[in-house]
PDB file of C-alpha atoms in Angstrom:
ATOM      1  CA  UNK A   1      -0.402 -91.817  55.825  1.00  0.00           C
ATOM      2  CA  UNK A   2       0.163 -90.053  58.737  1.00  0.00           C
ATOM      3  CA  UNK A   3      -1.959 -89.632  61.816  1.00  0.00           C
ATOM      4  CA  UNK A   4      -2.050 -87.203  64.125  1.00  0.00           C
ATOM      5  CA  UNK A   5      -3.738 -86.847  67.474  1.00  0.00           C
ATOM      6  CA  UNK A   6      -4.148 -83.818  70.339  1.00  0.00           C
ATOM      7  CA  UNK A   7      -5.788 -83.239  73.448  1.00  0.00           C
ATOM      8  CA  UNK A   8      -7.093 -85.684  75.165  1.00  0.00           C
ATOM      9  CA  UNK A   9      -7.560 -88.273  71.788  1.00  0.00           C
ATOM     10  CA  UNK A  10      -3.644 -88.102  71.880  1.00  0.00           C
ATOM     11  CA  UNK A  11      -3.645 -89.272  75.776  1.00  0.00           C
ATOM     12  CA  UNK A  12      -6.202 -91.877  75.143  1.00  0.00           C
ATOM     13  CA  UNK A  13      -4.343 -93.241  72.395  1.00  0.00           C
ATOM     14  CA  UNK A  14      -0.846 -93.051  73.994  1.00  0.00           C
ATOM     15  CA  UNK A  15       0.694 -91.356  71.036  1.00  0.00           C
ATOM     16  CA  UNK A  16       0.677 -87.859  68.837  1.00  0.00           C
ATOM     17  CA  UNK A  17       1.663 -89.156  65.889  1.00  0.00           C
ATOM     18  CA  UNK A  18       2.046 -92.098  63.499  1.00  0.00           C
ATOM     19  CA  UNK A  19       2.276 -93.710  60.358  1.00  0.00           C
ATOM     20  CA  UNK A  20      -0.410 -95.982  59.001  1.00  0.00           C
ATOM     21  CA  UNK A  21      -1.063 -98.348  56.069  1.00  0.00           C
ATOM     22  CA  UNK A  22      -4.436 -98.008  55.190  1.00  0.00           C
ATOM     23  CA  UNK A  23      -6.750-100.962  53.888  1.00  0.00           C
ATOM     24  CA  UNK A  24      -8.677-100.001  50.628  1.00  0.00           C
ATOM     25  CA  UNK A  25     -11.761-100.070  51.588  1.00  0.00           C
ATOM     26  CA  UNK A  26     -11.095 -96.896  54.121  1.00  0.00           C
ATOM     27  CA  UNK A  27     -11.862 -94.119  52.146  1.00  0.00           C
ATOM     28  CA  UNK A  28     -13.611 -91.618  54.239  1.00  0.00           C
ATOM     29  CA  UNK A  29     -12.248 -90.164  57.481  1.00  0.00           C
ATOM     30  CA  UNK A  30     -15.469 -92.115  59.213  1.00  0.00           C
ATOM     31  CA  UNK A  31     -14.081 -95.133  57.572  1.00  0.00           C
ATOM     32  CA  UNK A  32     -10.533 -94.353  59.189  1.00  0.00           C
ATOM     33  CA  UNK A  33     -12.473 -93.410  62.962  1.00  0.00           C
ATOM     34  CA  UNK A  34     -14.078 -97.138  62.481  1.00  0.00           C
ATOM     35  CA  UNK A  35     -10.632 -98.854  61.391  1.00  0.00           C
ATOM     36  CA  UNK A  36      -8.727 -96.823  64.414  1.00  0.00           C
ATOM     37  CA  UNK A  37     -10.990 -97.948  66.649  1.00  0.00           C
ATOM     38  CA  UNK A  38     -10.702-101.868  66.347  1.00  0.00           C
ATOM     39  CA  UNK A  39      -7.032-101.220  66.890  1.00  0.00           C
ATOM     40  CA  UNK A  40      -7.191-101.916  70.333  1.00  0.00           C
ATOM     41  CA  UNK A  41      -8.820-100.501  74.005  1.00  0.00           C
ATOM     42  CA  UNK A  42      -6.979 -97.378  73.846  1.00  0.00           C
ATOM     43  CA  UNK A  43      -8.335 -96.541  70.683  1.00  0.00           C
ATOM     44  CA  UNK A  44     -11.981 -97.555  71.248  1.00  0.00           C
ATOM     45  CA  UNK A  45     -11.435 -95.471  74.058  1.00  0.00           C
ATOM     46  CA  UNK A  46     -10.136 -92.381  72.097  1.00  0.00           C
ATOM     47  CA  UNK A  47     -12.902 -92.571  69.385  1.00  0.00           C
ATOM     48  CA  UNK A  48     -15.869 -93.670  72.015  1.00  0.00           C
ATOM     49  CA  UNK A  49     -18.427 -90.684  70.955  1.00  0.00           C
ATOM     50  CA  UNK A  50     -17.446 -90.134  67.075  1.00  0.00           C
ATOM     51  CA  UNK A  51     -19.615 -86.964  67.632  1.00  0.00           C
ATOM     52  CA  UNK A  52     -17.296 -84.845  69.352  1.00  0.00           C
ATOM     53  CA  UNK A  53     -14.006 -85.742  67.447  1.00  0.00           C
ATOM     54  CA  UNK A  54     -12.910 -83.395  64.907  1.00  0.00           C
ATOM     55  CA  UNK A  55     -10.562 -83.478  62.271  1.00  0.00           C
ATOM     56  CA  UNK A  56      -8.584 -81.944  59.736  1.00  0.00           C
ATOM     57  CA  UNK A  57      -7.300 -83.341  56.292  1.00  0.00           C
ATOM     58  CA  UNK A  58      -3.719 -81.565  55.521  1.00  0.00           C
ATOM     59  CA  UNK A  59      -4.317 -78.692  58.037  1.00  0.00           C
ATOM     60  CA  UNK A  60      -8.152 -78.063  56.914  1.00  0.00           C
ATOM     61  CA  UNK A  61     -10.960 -79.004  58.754  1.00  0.00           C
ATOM     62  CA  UNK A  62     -13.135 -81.424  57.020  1.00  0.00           C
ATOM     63  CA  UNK A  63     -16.303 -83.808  58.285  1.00  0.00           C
ATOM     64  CA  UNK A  64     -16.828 -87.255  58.741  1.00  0.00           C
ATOM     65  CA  UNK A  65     -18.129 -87.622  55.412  1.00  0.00           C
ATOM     66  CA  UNK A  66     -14.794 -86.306  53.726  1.00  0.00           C
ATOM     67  CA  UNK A  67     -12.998 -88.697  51.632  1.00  0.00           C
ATOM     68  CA  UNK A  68      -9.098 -89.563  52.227  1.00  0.00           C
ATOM     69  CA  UNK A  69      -7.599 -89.927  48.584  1.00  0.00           C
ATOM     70  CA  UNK A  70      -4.169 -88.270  48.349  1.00  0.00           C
ATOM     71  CA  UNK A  71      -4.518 -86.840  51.889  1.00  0.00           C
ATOM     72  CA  UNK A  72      -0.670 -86.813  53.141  1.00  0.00           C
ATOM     73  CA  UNK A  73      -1.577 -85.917  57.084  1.00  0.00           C
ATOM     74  CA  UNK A  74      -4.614 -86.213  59.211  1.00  0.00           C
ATOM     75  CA  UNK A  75      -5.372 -84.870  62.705  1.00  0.00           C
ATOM     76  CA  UNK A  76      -7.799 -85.905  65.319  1.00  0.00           C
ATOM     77  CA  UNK A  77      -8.833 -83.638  68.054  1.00  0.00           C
ATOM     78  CA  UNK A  78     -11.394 -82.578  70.400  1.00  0.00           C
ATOM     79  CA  UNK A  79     -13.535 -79.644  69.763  1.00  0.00           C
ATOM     80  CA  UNK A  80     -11.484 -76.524  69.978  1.00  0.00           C
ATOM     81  CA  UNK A  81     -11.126 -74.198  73.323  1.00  0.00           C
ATOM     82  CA  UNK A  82      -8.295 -71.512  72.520  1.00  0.00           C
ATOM     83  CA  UNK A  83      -9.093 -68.000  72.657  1.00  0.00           C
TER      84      UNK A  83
ATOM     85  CA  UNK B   1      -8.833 -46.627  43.005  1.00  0.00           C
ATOM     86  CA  UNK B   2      -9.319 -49.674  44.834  1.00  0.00           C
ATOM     87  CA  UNK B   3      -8.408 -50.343  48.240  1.00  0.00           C
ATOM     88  CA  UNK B   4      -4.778 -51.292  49.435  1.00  0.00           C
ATOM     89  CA  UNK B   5      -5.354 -55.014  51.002  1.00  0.00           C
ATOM     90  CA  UNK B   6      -5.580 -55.031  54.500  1.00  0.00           C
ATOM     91  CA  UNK B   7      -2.412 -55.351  56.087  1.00  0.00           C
ATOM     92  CA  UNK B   8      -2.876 -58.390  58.191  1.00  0.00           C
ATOM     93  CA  UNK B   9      -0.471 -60.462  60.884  1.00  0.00           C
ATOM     94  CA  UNK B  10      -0.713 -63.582  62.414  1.00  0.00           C
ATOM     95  CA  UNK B  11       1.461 -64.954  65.078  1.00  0.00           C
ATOM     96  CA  UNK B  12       1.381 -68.108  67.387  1.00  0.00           C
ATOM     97  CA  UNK B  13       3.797 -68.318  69.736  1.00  0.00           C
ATOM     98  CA  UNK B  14       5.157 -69.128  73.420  1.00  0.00           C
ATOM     99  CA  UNK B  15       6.793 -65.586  74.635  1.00  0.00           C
ATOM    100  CA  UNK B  16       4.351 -62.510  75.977  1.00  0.00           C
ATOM    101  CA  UNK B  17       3.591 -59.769  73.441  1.00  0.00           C
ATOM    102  CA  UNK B  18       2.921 -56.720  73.849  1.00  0.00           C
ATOM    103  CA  UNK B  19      -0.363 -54.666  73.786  1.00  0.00           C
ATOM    104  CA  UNK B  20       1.050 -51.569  73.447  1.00  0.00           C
ATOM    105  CA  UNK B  21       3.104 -52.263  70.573  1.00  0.00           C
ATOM    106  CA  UNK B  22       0.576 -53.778  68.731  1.00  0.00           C
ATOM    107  CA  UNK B  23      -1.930 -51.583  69.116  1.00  0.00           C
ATOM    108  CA  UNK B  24       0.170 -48.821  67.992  1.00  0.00           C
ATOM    109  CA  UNK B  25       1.553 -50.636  65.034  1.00  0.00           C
ATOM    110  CA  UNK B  26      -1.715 -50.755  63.232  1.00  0.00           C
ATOM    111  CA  UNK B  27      -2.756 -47.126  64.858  1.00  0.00           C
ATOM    112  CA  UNK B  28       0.183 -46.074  62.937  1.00  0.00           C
ATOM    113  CA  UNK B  29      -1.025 -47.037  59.164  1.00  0.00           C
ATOM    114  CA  UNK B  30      -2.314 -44.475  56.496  1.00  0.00           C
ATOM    115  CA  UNK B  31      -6.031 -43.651  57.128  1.00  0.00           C
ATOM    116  CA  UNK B  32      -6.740 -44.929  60.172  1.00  0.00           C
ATOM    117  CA  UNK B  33      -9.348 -43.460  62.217  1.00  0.00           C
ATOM    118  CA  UNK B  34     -10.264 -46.401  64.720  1.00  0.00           C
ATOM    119  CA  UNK B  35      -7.751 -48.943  65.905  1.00  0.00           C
ATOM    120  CA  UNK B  36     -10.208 -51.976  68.355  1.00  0.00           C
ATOM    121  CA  UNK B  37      -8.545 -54.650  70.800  1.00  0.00           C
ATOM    122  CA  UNK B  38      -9.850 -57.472  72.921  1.00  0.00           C
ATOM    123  CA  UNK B  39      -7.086 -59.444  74.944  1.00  0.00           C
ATOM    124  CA  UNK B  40      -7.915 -62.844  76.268  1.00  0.00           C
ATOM    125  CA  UNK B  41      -6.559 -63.172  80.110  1.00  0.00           C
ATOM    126  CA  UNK B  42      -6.106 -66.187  82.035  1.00  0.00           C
ATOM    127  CA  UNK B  43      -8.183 -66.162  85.217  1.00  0.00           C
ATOM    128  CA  UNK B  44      -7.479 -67.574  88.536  1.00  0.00           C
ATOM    129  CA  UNK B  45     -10.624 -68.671  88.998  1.00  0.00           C
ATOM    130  CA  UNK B  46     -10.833 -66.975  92.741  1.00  0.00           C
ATOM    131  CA  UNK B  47      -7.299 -68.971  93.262  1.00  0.00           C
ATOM    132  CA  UNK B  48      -8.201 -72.422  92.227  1.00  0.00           C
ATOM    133  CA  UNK B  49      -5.924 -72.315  89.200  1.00  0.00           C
ATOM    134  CA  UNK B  50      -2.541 -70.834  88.773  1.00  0.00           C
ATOM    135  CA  UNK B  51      -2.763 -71.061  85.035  1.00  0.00           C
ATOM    136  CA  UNK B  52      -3.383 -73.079  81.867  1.00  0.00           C
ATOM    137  CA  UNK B  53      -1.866 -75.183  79.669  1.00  0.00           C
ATOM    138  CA  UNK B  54      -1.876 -74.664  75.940  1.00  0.00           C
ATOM    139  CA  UNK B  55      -1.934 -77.051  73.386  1.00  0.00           C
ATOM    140  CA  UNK B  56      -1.934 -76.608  69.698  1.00  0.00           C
ATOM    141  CA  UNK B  57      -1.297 -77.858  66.458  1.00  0.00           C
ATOM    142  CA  UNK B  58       1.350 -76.560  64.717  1.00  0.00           C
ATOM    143  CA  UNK B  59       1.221 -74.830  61.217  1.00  0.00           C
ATOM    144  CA  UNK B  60      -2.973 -75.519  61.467  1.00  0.00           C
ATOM    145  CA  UNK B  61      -2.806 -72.956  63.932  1.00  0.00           C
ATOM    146  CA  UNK B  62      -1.337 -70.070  62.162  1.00  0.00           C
ATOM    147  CA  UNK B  63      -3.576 -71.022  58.954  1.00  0.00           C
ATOM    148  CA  UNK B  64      -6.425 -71.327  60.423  1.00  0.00           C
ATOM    149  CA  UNK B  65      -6.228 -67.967  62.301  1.00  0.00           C
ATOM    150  CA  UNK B  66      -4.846 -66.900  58.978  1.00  0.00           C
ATOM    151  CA  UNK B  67      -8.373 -67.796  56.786  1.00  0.00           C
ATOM    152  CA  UNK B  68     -10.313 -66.108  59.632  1.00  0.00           C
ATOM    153  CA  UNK B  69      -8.680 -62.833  59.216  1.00  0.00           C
ATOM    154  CA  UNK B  70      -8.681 -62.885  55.683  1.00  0.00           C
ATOM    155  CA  UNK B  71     -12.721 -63.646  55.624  1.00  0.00           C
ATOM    156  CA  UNK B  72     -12.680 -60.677  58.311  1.00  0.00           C
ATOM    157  CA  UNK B  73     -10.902 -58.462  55.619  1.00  0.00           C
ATOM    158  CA  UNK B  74     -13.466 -59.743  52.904  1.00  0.00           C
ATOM    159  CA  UNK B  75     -16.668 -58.432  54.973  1.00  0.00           C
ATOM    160  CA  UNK B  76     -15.622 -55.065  56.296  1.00  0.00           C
ATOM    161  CA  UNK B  77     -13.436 -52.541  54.949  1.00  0.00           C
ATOM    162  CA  UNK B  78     -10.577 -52.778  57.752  1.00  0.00           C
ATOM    163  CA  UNK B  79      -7.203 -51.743  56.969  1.00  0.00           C
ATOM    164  CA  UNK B  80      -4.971 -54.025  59.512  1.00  0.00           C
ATOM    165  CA  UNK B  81      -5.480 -57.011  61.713  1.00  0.00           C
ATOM    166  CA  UNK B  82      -3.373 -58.656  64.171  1.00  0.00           C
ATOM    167  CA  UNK B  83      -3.695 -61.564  66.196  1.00  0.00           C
ATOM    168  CA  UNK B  84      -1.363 -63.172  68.368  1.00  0.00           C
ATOM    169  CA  UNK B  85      -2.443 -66.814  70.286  1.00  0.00           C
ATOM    170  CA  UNK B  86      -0.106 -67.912  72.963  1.00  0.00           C
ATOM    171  CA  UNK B  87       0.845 -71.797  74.084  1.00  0.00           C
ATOM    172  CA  UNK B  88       2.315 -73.209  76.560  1.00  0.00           C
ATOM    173  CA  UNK B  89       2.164 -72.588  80.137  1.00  0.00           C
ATOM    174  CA  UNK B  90       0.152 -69.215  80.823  1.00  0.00           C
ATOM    175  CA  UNK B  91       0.161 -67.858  84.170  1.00  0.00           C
ATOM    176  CA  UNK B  92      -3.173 -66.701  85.661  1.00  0.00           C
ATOM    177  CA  UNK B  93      -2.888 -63.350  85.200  1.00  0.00           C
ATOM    178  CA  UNK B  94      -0.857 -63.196  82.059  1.00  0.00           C
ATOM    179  CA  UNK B  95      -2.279 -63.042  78.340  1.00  0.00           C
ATOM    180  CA  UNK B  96      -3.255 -65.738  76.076  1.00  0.00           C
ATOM    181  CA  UNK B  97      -4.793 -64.053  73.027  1.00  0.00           C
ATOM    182  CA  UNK B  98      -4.502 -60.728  71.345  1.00  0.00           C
ATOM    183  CA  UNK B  99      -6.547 -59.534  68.555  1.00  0.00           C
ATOM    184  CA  UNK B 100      -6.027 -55.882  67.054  1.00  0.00           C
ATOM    185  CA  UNK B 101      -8.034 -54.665  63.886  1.00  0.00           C
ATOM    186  CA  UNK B 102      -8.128 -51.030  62.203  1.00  0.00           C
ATOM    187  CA  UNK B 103     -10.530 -49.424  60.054  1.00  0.00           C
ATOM    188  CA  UNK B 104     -11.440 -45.816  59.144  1.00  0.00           C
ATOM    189  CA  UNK B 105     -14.619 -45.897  60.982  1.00  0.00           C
ATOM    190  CA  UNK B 106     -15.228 -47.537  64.731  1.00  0.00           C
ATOM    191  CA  UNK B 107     -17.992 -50.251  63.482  1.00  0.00           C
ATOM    192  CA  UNK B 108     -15.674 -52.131  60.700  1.00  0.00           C
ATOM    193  CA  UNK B 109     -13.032 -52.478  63.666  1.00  0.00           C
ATOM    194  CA  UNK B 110     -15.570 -53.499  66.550  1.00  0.00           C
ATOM    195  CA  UNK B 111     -17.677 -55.768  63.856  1.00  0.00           C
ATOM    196  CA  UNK B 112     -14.320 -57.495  62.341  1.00  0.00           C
ATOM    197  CA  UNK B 113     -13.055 -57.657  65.937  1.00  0.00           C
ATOM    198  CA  UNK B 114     -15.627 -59.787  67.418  1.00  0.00           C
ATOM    199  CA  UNK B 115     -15.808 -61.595  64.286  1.00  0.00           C
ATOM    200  CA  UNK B 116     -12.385 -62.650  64.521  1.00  0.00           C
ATOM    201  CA  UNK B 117     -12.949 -63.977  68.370  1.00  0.00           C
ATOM    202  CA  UNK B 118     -15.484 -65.875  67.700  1.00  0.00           C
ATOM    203  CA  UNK B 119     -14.142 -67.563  64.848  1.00  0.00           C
ATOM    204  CA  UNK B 120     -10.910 -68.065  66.328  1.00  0.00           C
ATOM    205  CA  UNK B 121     -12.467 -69.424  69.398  1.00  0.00           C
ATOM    206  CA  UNK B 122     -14.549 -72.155  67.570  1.00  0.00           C
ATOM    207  CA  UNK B 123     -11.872 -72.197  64.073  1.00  0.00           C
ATOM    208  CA  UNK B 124      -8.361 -72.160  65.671  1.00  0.00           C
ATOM    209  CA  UNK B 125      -6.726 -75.736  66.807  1.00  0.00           C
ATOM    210  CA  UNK B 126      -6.008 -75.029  70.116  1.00  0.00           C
ATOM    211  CA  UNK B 127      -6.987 -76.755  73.666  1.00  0.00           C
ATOM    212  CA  UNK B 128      -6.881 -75.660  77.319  1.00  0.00           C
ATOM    213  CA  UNK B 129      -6.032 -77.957  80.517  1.00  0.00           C
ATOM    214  CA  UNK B 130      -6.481 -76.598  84.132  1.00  0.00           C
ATOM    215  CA  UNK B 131      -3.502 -76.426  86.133  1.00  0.00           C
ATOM    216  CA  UNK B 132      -4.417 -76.380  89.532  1.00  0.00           C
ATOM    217  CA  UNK B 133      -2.853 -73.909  92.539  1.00  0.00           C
ATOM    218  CA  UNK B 134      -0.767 -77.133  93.823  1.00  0.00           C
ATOM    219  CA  UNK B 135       0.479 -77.453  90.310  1.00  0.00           C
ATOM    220  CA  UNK B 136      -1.034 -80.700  89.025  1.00  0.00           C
ATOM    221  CA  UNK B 137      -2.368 -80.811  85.914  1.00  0.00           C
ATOM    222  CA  UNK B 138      -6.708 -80.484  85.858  1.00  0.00           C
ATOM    223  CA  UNK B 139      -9.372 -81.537  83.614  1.00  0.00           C
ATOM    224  CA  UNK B 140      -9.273 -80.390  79.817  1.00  0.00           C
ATOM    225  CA  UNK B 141     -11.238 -77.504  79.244  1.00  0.00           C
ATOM    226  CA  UNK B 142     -15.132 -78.045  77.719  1.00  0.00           C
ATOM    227  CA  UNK B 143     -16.189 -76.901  73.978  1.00  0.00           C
ATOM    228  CA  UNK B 144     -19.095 -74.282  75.266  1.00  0.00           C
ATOM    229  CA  UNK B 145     -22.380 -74.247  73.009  1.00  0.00           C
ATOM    230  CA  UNK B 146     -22.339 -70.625  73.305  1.00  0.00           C
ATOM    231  CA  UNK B 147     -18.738 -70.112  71.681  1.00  0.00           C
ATOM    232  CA  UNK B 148     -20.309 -72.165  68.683  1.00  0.00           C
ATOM    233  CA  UNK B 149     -23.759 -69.821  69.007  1.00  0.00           C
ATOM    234  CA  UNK B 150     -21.752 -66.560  68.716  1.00  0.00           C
ATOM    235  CA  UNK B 151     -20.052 -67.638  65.934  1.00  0.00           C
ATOM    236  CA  UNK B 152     -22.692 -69.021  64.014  1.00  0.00           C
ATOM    237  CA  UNK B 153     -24.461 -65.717  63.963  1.00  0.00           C
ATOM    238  CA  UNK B 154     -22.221 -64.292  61.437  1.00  0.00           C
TER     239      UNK B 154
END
């Protein structure tokens, strides 16, 4: 699956984008925030306050709660601030 | 008969646009009787920054702008809609964010206007960083409440 990160998550983490081979048991994008973040410091880091990450599953955004199955590319990113 | 769909235009993109052109694009299509814009500058904050950085995801962007204006089109009966979101590296001074709508009557066009702001502001996958006058890069700009108030009143 891949992973995508912007902002500041994709500073924190040291990366914009990677692949991933997910363990069964993740099947939410909560479950994913929890696995990322016993990755290592940087991630922990990235994925601190759960509350203010967003996300969106192929290009839509979608909550914590939203499950994973057949998603092909998720993003990670702070709340927005264009405009 | 019903209504022709409104014609509507999304762009994200690195190069300046164009107000005038826009605006007179959309001026320009059958019935039109009121044609509303709002451009987004970027301030120097009394000379503390000489611009922004803009950072966005690519292909969300334009979608996500995309389903905004098309819910705009859904609740009032406009006839056009253009908006145009810039990234990169904006000078203070120079435009970030364009938004155009037409209707026959002034209160579709200011309503759907507003609308789209406000959406786009909160909806759009996009993210500001300070650049300071000395030309090091700031803080990332904050989420504000009140973005998320005026577009939850719709």
């Amino acid at each position: 699956m891949k992973l995508l990160y912007f902002a500041w998550i994709r500073e924190r983490t040291g990366r914009a984008e990677e692949d991933v081979e997910l363990p069964a048991d993740v099947t939410t994008l909560g479950d994913l925030v929890a696995w990322l973040r016993q990755r290592g410091e940087e991630f922990e880091h990235a994925f601190a306050d759960p509350a203010v990450v967003r996300a969106a599953i192929d290009r839509t955004h979608a909550p914590l709660t939203a499950p994973i199955a057949g998603a092909r590319e998720i993003a990670f990113f702070p709340p927005m601030t264009g405009g | 008969m019903a209504a022709a769909p409104a014609k509507i235009a999304v762009r994200v993109q690195r190069e300046p646009f164009d107000q005038a052109t826009e605006i007179c694009h959309l001026s320009r299509l059958a019935d039109v009787g009121a044609v509303v814009s709002f451009t987004g500058i970027c301030r120097a904050d009394g000379g503390r920054l000489a611009g922004l950085e803009l950072e966005h995801y690519p292909g969300m962007a334009e979608a996500e702008i995309g389903r905004v204006a098309a819910e705009a089109a859904a609740r009032w009966p406009i006839l056009g809609a253009t908006a145009i979101h810039r990234f990169g590296r904006i000078a203070a001074g120079e435009d970030i964010v364009l938004v155009v709508t037409a209707s026959a009557h002034r209160a579709a066009a200011f309503a759907a206007a507003e609308f789209l702001m406000d959406w786009l502001k909160t909806r759009a996958p996009f993210w500001k960083r300070e650049i300071f006058a000395d030309g090091t890069a700031g803080a990332w700009v904050e989420a504000k409440d009140a973005d998320d108030a005026a577009a939850a009143r719709w």
